[in-house]
Coordinates of C-alpha atoms in Angstrom, one line a residue:
M1 CA 0.0 0.0 0.0
S2 CA 1.6 3.3 -1.1
A3 CA 1.3 6.5 0.8
P4 CA -1.2 9.1 -0.5
A5 CA 0.3 11.7 -2.9
F6 CA 1.2 14.9 -1.2
Q7 CA -1.3 17.7 -2.1
P8 CA 0.0 21.2 -1.3
R9 CA -2.6 23.6 -0.1
T10 CA -3.7 26.3 -2.5
D11 CA -6.2 28.1 -0.3
Y12 CA -3.8 30.2 1.7
P13 CA -4.7 33.9 2.1
E14 CA -2.4 36.5 0.8
V15 CA 0.7 36.6 3.0
D16 CA 1.6 39.7 4.9
L17 CA 5.2 40.4 4.1
R18 CA 5.9 41.4 7.7
V19 CA 4.6 38.1 8.9
E20 CA 6.7 36.2 6.4
A21 CA 9.8 38.1 7.5
L22 CA 9.1 37.5 11.1
V23 CA 8.5 33.7 10.5
N24 CA 11.8 33.5 8.7
E25 CA 13.6 35.4 11.5
V26 CA 12.0 33.3 14.2
I27 CA 12.7 30.0 12.5
G28 CA 16.3 31.0 11.9
R29 CA 16.7 31.9 15.5
V30 CA 14.9 29.0 17.0
A31 CA 16.7 26.6 14.7
D32 CA 19.9 28.0 16.3
K33 CA 21.2 25.3 18.6
W34 CA 21.7 27.5 21.6
T35 CA 18.3 29.2 21.5
M36 CA 16.6 25.8 21.4
I37 CA 18.7 24.6 24.3
V38 CA 18.1 27.7 26.4
L39 CA 14.4 27.6 25.6
D40 CA 14.3 23.9 26.8
V41 CA 16.3 24.6 29.9
L42 CA 14.0 27.5 31.0
A43 CA 10.9 25.6 30.1
E44 CA 11.9 22.6 32.3
N45 CA 13.4 24.6 35.2
G46 CA 11.5 27.9 35.5
E47 CA 13.3 31.1 36.5
L48 CA 17.1 30.6 36.7
R49 CA 20.2 32.7 37.2
F50 CA 22.6 33.3 34.3
T51 CA 25.2 30.9 35.7
R52 CA 22.7 28.1 36.2
I53 CA 21.4 28.4 32.7
G54 CA 25.0 28.1 31.5
Q55 CA 25.6 25.0 33.6
L56 CA 22.4 23.3 32.2
S57 CA 23.2 24.3 28.6
D58 CA 26.2 22.0 28.3
G59 CA 29.0 23.5 26.2
I60 CA 27.7 27.0 25.8
S61 CA 30.2 29.8 26.2
Q62 CA 29.4 32.8 28.4
K63 CA 29.5 35.1 25.4
M64 CA 27.1 32.9 23.4
L65 CA 24.8 32.6 26.4
T66 CA 24.8 36.4 26.8
Q67 CA 24.0 36.9 23.1
T68 CA 21.3 34.2 23.1
L69 CA 19.5 35.6 26.2
R70 CA 19.7 39.2 24.9
Q71 CA 18.1 38.1 21.6
M72 CA 15.5 36.1 23.3
E73 CA 14.7 39.0 25.6
R74 CA 14.5 41.4 22.6
D75 CA 12.1 39.0 20.9
G76 CA 9.9 38.9 24.0
L77 CA 10.6 35.2 24.8
V78 CA 12.3 35.8 28.1
V79 CA 12.1 38.3 30.9
R80 CA 15.3 39.5 32.6
T81 CA 14.9 40.5 36.3
V82 CA 17.7 42.4 38.1
H83 CA 17.5 42.2 41.9
P84 CA 19.0 45.2 43.7
V85 CA 21.4 43.3 45.9
V86 CA 25.2 43.1 46.2
P87 CA 26.5 41.2 44.3
P88 CA 23.8 41.8 41.6
K89 CA 21.4 38.9 41.1
V90 CA 20.0 38.5 37.6
E91 CA 17.3 35.9 36.8
Y92 CA 15.7 34.9 33.5
R93 CA 12.3 33.3 32.9
L94 CA 10.2 32.5 29.9
T95 CA 7.3 34.7 29.0
D96 CA 3.9 33.3 28.0
M97 CA 5.1 33.7 24.4
G98 CA 8.3 31.8 25.2
F99 CA 6.4 29.0 26.8
S100 CA 4.1 28.7 23.7
L101 CA 7.2 28.5 21.5
A102 CA 8.6 25.8 23.8
E103 CA 5.4 23.9 23.5
A104 CA 5.6 24.1 19.7
F105 CA 9.2 23.0 19.9
C106 CA 8.2 19.9 22.0
G107 CA 6.4 18.6 18.9
V108 CA 9.8 18.4 17.1
W109 CA 11.2 16.3 20.0
G110 CA 8.3 13.9 19.7
W111 CA 8.7 13.7 16.0
A112 CA 12.4 13.0 16.4
A113 CA 11.8 10.3 19.0
E114 CA 9.1 8.7 16.8
H115 CA 11.3 8.6 13.7
L116 CA 14.8 8.1 15.2
E117 CA 15.3 4.5 14.0
R118 CA 14.0 5.2 10.5
I119 CA 16.3 8.2 10.1
E120 CA 19.3 6.2 11.4
T121 CA 18.5 3.4 8.9
A122 CA 18.1 5.9 6.1
R123 CA 21.4 7.5 6.9
A124 CA 23.2 4.1 7.2
T125 CA 21.8 3.1 3.8
F126 CA 22.7 6.4 2.2
D127 CA 26.3 6.3 3.6
A128 CA 26.8 2.6 2.6
A129 CA 25.7 3.4 -1.0
K130 CA 28.1 6.4 -1.2
A131 CA 31.0 4.4 0.2
G132 CA 30.4 1.5 -2.2

């Protein structure tokens, strides 16, 4: 039994160019390894200090963590709270919009888990054909 032929949708409304640009930017940013990891860390752990986010984001440099959090804050995905104490205490948490993006991203994890073996088999087959 073969899979049904893919039928692309043709009933889409006219696309707002601003929405298209935003989607391209967000996909580019979220597809970034560190943004996805920080998003996941904050979704799983709630509000965290900078250092703890770095510890839970295995392999991220301090500079890259700073850049990632700043961009996420600019996009409205995280809130940065500075507590007036010495030494300064800074914490980050996801906004509602950040949580909704994390929920959407969870679908990708589920898809990857569901298709892991098929992808590994396809890669092995492809690599064997190229090596032969």
